[in-house]
Short mmCIF file of C-alpha atoms and ligand atoms in Angstrom, two decimals:
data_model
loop_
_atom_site.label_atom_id
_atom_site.label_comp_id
_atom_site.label_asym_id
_atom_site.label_seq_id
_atom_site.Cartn_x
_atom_site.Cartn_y
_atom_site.Cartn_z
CA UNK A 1 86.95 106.80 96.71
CA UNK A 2 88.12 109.64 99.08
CA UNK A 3 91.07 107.64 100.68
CA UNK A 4 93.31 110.45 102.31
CA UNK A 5 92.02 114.04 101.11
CA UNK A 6 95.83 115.75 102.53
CA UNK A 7 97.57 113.76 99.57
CA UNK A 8 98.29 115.30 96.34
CA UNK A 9 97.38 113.03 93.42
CA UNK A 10 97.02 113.22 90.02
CA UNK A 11 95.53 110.80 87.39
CA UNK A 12 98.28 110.04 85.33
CA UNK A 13 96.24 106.38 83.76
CA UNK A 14 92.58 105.95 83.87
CA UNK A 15 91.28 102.91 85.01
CA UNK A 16 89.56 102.28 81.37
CA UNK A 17 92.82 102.92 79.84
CA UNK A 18 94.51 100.82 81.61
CA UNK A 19 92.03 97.75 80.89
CA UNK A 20 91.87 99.13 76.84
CA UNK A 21 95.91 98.35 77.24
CA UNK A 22 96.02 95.64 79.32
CA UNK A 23 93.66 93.73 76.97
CA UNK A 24 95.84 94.33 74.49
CA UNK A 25 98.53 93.06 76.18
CA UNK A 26 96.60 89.99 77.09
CA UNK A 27 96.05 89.75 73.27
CA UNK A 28 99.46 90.24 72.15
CA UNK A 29 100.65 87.17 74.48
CA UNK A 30 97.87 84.97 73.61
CA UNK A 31 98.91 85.13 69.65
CA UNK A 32 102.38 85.27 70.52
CA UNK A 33 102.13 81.79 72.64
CA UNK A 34 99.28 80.03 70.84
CA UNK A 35 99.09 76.72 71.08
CA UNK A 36 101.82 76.84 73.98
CA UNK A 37 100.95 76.60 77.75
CA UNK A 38 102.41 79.60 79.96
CA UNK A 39 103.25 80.27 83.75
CA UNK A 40 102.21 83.75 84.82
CA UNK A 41 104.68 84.42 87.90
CA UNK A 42 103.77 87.64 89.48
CA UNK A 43 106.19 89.84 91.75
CA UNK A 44 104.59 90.96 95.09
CA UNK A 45 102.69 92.76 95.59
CA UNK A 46 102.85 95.52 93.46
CA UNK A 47 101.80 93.19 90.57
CA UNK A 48 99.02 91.59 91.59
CA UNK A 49 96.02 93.43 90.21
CA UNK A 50 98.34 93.51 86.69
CA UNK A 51 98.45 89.86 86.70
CA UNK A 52 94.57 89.09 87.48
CA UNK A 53 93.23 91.62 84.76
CA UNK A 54 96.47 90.39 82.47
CA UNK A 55 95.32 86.44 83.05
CA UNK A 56 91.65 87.56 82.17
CA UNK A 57 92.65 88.72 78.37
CA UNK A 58 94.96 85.64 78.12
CA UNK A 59 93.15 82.63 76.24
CA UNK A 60 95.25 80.29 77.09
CA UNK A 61 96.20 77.01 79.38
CA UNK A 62 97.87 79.15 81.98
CA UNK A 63 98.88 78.92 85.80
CA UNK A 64 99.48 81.32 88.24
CA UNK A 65 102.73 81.57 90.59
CA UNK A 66 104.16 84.35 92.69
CA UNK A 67 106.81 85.51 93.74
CA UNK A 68 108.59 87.76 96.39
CA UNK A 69 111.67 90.41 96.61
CA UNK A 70 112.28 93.52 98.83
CA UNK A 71 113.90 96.67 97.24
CA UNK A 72 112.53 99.82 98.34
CA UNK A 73 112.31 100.71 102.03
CA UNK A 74 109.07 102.51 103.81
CA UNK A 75 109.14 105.42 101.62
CA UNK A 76 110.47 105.87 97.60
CA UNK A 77 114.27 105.51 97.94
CA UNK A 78 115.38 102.55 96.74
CA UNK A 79 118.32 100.69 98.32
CA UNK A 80 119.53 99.31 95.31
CA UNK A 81 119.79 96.02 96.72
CA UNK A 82 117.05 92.88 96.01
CA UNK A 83 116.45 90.16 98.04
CA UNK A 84 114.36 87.21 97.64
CA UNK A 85 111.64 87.15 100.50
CA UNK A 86 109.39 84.57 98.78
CA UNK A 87 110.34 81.33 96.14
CA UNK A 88 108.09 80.17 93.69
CA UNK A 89 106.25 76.91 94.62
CA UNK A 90 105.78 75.17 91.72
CA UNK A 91 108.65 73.94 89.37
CA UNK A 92 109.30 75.76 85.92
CA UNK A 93 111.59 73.97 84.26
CA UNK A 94 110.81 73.27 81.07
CA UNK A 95 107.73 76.01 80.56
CA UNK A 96 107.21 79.16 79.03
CA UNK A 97 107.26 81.45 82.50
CA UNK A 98 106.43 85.12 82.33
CA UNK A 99 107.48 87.58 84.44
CA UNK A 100 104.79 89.71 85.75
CA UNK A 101 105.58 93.20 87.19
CA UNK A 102 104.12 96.52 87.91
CA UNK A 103 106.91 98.66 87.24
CA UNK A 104 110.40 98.60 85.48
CA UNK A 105 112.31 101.53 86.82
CA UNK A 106 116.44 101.06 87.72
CA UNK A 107 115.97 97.66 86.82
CA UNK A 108 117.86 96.00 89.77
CA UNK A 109 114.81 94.11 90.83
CA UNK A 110 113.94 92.35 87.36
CA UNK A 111 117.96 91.72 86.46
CA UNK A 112 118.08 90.26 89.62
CA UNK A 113 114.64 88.01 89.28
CA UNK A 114 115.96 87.09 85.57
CA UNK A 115 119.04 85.62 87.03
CA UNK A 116 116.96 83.76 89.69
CA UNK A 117 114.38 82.67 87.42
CA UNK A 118 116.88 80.92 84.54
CA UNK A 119 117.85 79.06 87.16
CA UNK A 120 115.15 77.23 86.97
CA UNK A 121 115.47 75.85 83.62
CA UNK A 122 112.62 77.62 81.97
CA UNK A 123 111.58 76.71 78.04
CA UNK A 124 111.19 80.69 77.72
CA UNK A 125 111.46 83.72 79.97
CA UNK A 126 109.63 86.85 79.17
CA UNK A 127 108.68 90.10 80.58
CA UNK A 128 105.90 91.64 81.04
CA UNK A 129 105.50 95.44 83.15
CA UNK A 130 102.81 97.65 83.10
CA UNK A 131 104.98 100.50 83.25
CA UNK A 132 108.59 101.42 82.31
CA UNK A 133 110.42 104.36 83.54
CA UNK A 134 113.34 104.34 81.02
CA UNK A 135 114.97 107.22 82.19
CA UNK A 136 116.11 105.91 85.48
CA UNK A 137 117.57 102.47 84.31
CA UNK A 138 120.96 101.27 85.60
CA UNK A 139 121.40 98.04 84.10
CA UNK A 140 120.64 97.23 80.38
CA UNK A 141 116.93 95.20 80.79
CA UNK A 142 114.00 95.71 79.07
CA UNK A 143 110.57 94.28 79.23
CA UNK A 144 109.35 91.98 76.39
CA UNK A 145 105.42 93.63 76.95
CA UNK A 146 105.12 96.71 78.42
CA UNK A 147 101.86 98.34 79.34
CA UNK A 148 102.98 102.40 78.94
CA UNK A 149 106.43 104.36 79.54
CA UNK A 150 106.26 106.92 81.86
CA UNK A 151 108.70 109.77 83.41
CA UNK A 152 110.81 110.11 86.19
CA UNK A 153 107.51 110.73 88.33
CA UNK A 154 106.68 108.24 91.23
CA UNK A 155 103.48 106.10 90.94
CA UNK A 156 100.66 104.78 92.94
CA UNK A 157 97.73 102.62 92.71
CA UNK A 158 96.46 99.92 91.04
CA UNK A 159 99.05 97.55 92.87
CA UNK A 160 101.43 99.96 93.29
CA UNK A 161 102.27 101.37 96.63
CA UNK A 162 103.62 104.35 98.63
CA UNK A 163 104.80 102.29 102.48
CA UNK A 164 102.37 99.88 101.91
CA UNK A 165 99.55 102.09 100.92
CA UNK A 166 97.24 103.22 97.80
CA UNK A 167 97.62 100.06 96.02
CA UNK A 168 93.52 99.64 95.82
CA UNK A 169 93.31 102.69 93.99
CA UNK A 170 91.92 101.95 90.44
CA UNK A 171 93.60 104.68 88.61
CA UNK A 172 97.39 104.68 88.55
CA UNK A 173 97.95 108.13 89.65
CA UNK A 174 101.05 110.80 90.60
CA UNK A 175 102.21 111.22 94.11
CA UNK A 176 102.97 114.79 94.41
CA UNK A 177 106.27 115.56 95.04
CA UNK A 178 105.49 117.17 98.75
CA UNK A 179 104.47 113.74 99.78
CA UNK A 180 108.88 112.69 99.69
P1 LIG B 201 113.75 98.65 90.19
O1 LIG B 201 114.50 97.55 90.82
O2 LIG B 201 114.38 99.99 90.47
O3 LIG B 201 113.48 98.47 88.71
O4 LIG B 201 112.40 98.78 90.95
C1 LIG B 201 111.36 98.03 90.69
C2 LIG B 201 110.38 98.08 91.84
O5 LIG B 201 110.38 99.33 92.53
C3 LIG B 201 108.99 97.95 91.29
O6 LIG B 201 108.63 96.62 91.26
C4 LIG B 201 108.17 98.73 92.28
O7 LIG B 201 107.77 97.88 93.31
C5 LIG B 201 109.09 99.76 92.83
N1 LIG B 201 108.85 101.07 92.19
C6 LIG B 201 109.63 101.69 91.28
N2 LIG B 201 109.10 102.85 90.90
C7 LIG B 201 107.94 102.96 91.59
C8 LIG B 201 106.90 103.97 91.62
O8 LIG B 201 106.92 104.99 90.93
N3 LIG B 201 105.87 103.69 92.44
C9 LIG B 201 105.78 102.57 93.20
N4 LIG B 201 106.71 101.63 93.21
C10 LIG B 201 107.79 101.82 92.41
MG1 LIG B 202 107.42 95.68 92.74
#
Protein backbone atom coordinates (compact mmCIF):
# COMPACT_ATOMS: atom_id res chain seq x y z
CA UNK A 1 0.00 0.00 0.00
CA UNK A 2 2.18 2.86 -1.45
CA UNK A 3 0.81 5.65 0.91
CA UNK A 4 3.54 8.50 0.65
CA UNK A 5 6.74 7.10 -1.31
CA UNK A 6 9.01 10.56 0.19
CA UNK A 7 8.69 8.93 3.80
CA UNK A 8 11.28 6.80 5.22
CA UNK A 9 9.86 3.69 6.89
CA UNK A 10 10.97 0.71 8.15
CA UNK A 11 9.14 -2.51 9.30
CA UNK A 12 9.95 -2.73 12.73
CA UNK A 13 6.51 -5.49 13.49
CA UNK A 14 4.95 -7.48 10.81
CA UNK A 15 1.46 -7.54 10.57
CA UNK A 16 1.48 -11.56 11.26
CA UNK A 17 3.54 -10.93 14.22
CA UNK A 18 1.64 -8.71 15.57
CA UNK A 19 -1.67 -10.96 15.33
CA UNK A 20 0.76 -14.26 16.54
CA UNK A 21 1.20 -11.74 19.78
CA UNK A 22 -1.84 -10.21 20.05
CA UNK A 23 -3.57 -13.63 20.18
CA UNK A 24 -1.60 -14.39 22.77
CA UNK A 25 -2.42 -11.61 24.57
CA UNK A 26 -6.05 -12.21 23.98
CA UNK A 27 -5.26 -15.69 25.48
CA UNK A 28 -3.41 -14.65 28.42
CA UNK A 29 -6.52 -12.33 29.54
CA UNK A 30 -9.10 -14.80 28.77
CA UNK A 31 -7.41 -17.46 31.39
CA UNK A 32 -6.47 -14.79 33.58
CA UNK A 33 -10.33 -13.49 33.87
CA UNK A 34 -12.24 -16.72 33.30
CA UNK A 35 -15.35 -16.92 34.46
CA UNK A 36 -15.29 -13.00 35.11
CA UNK A 37 -16.94 -10.40 32.75
CA UNK A 38 -14.46 -7.50 31.53
CA UNK A 39 -14.77 -3.85 30.08
CA UNK A 40 -12.29 -3.25 27.28
CA UNK A 41 -11.87 0.74 27.41
CA UNK A 42 -9.75 1.80 24.58
CA UNK A 43 -7.72 5.23 24.40
CA UNK A 44 -8.24 7.18 21.11
CA UNK A 45 -7.36 6.68 18.64
CA UNK A 46 -4.18 5.25 18.59
CA UNK A 47 -5.71 2.08 20.17
CA UNK A 48 -8.33 1.22 18.24
CA UNK A 49 -7.19 -1.43 15.80
CA UNK A 50 -5.31 -3.02 19.23
CA UNK A 51 -8.55 -3.28 20.87
CA UNK A 52 -10.70 -4.88 17.86
CA UNK A 53 -8.00 -7.65 17.03
CA UNK A 54 -7.40 -7.82 21.15
CA UNK A 55 -11.48 -8.33 21.68
CA UNK A 56 -11.35 -11.02 18.81
CA UNK A 57 -8.83 -13.49 20.89
CA UNK A 58 -10.80 -12.67 24.10
CA UNK A 59 -13.48 -15.49 24.90
CA UNK A 60 -15.19 -13.82 27.11
CA UNK A 61 -18.55 -11.69 28.15
CA UNK A 62 -16.91 -8.43 27.28
CA UNK A 63 -17.97 -4.73 26.33
CA UNK A 64 -16.38 -2.18 24.59
CA UNK A 65 -15.87 1.61 25.86
CA UNK A 66 -13.57 4.38 24.76
CA UNK A 67 -12.03 6.83 25.79
CA UNK A 68 -10.27 10.21 24.93
CA UNK A 69 -6.99 12.35 26.05
CA UNK A 70 -4.69 14.79 24.12
CA UNK A 71 -0.87 14.67 24.77
CA UNK A 72 1.20 15.08 21.85
CA UNK A 73 0.79 18.07 19.53
CA UNK A 74 0.85 17.88 15.43
CA UNK A 75 4.16 16.37 15.27
CA UNK A 76 6.22 13.85 18.02
CA UNK A 77 6.98 16.23 20.92
CA UNK A 78 5.04 15.60 23.61
CA UNK A 79 3.79 18.39 25.91
CA UNK A 80 3.86 16.47 28.87
CA UNK A 81 0.54 17.49 29.81
CA UNK A 82 -2.91 15.10 29.40
CA UNK A 83 -6.17 16.19 29.14
CA UNK A 84 -9.35 14.43 28.99
CA UNK A 85 -11.13 15.25 25.57
CA UNK A 86 -13.63 12.35 25.77
CA UNK A 87 -15.42 10.42 29.16
CA UNK A 88 -16.41 7.05 29.09
CA UNK A 89 -20.21 6.49 28.64
CA UNK A 90 -21.02 3.68 30.41
CA UNK A 91 -20.51 3.25 34.26
CA UNK A 92 -17.61 0.94 35.62
CA UNK A 93 -17.99 0.70 38.94
CA UNK A 94 -17.88 -2.43 40.16
CA UNK A 95 -16.22 -4.33 36.87
CA UNK A 96 -13.08 -5.61 35.84
CA UNK A 97 -12.08 -2.52 33.25
CA UNK A 98 -8.98 -2.81 31.11
CA UNK A 99 -7.09 -0.27 29.86
CA UNK A 100 -6.42 -0.51 26.25
CA UNK A 101 -3.48 1.42 24.67
CA UNK A 102 -1.18 1.49 21.78
CA UNK A 103 1.83 2.69 23.32
CA UNK A 104 3.40 3.19 26.86
CA UNK A 105 6.21 5.63 26.43
CA UNK A 106 6.81 8.64 29.37
CA UNK A 107 3.88 7.34 30.90
CA UNK A 108 2.06 10.68 31.66
CA UNK A 109 -0.91 9.68 29.62
CA UNK A 110 -1.69 6.18 31.37
CA UNK A 111 -0.73 7.63 35.15
CA UNK A 112 -2.97 10.18 34.36
CA UNK A 113 -5.96 7.77 32.86
CA UNK A 114 -5.24 5.37 36.03
CA UNK A 115 -6.05 8.18 38.33
CA UNK A 116 -9.19 9.04 36.26
CA UNK A 117 -10.28 5.63 35.84
CA UNK A 118 -10.18 4.51 39.88
CA UNK A 119 -12.35 7.04 40.17
CA UNK A 120 -14.79 5.21 38.97
CA UNK A 121 -14.90 2.51 41.41
CA UNK A 122 -13.69 -0.29 39.25
CA UNK A 123 -13.61 -4.19 40.72
CA UNK A 124 -10.05 -4.32 38.87
CA UNK A 125 -7.95 -2.05 36.70
CA UNK A 126 -5.45 -3.46 34.33
CA UNK A 127 -3.26 -2.55 31.53
CA UNK A 128 -2.89 -3.60 28.52
CA UNK A 129 -0.25 -1.75 25.58
CA UNK A 130 0.91 -3.11 22.59
CA UNK A 131 4.11 -1.51 22.96
CA UNK A 132 6.35 -0.18 25.78
CA UNK A 133 9.18 2.11 25.33
CA UNK A 134 10.85 1.68 28.78
CA UNK A 135 13.58 3.80 28.23
CA UNK A 136 11.75 7.04 28.10
CA UNK A 137 9.47 6.59 31.26
CA UNK A 138 9.06 9.45 33.76
CA UNK A 139 6.75 8.18 36.20
CA UNK A 140 6.93 4.62 37.74
CA UNK A 141 3.82 2.70 35.57
CA UNK A 142 3.90 -0.31 33.92
CA UNK A 143 1.50 -2.24 31.83
CA UNK A 144 -0.07 -5.46 33.23
CA UNK A 145 0.01 -7.06 29.24
CA UNK A 146 2.23 -5.74 26.99
CA UNK A 147 2.40 -6.67 23.36
CA UNK A 148 6.52 -6.02 22.66
CA UNK A 149 9.17 -3.42 24.18
CA UNK A 150 10.70 -1.38 21.84
CA UNK A 151 13.55 1.51 21.75
CA UNK A 152 13.66 5.01 21.89
CA UNK A 153 12.52 4.98 18.07
CA UNK A 154 9.13 6.69 17.13
CA UNK A 155 6.30 4.46 15.73
CA UNK A 156 3.61 4.41 13.18
CA UNK A 157 0.84 2.39 11.98
CA UNK A 158 -1.47 0.07 12.95
CA UNK A 159 -3.35 2.82 15.09
CA UNK A 160 -0.58 4.71 15.68
CA UNK A 161 -0.08 8.05 14.12
CA UNK A 162 2.40 10.72 12.93
CA UNK A 163 -0.27 14.37 12.88
CA UNK A 164 -3.02 12.32 12.32
CA UNK A 165 -1.61 10.12 9.68
CA UNK A 166 -0.35 6.36 8.91
CA UNK A 167 -2.52 4.83 11.41
CA UNK A 168 -4.11 2.33 8.54
CA UNK A 169 -0.87 0.97 7.94
CA UNK A 170 -0.88 -2.80 8.89
CA UNK A 171 2.66 -3.12 9.88
CA UNK A 172 3.86 -1.04 12.82
CA UNK A 173 6.80 0.48 11.23
CA UNK A 174 9.87 3.23 12.00
CA UNK A 175 9.53 6.81 11.05
CA UNK A 176 12.88 7.80 9.95
CA UNK A 177 14.41 10.23 11.85
CA UNK A 178 14.47 12.99 8.79
CA UNK A 179 10.75 12.97 9.00
CA UNK A 180 11.21 15.27 12.87
P1 LIG B 1 3.04 8.95 27.16
O1 LIG B 1 2.09 9.80 27.91
O2 LIG B 1 4.36 9.66 26.94
O3 LIG B 1 3.24 7.57 27.74
O4 LIG B 1 2.50 8.83 25.71
C1 LIG B 1 1.58 7.97 25.36
C2 LIG B 1 0.97 8.38 24.04
O5 LIG B 1 1.88 9.05 23.18
C3 LIG B 1 0.58 7.13 23.30
O6 LIG B 1 -0.72 6.78 23.60
C4 LIG B 1 0.72 7.55 21.86
O7 LIG B 1 -0.48 8.10 21.42
C5 LIG B 1 1.77 8.61 21.86
N1 LIG B 1 3.07 8.06 21.42
C6 LIG B 1 4.15 7.80 22.18
N2 LIG B 1 5.15 7.30 21.45
C7 LIG B 1 4.67 7.22 20.19
C8 LIG B 1 5.24 6.75 18.95
O8 LIG B 1 6.38 6.29 18.85
N3 LIG B 1 4.42 6.82 17.88
C9 LIG B 1 3.15 7.30 17.93
N4 LIG B 1 2.59 7.75 19.05
C10 LIG B 1 3.35 7.71 20.17
MG1 LIG C 1 -2.39 7.24 22.37
Amino acid sequence: MPIDTSSQLRVLFTRQQIATRVAELGAQITRDYAGETVVLVGVLKGACLFLSDLARNIGLDATFDFIGVSTYGAGKLSSGEVRLTKDVDTPLQGKNVIVVEDILDTGCTMTYLTKVLQAAQPKSLRIAALLDKPSRRQKPIQADYFGFKIPDEFVIGYGMDYAERYRNLPDICVLASNEQ
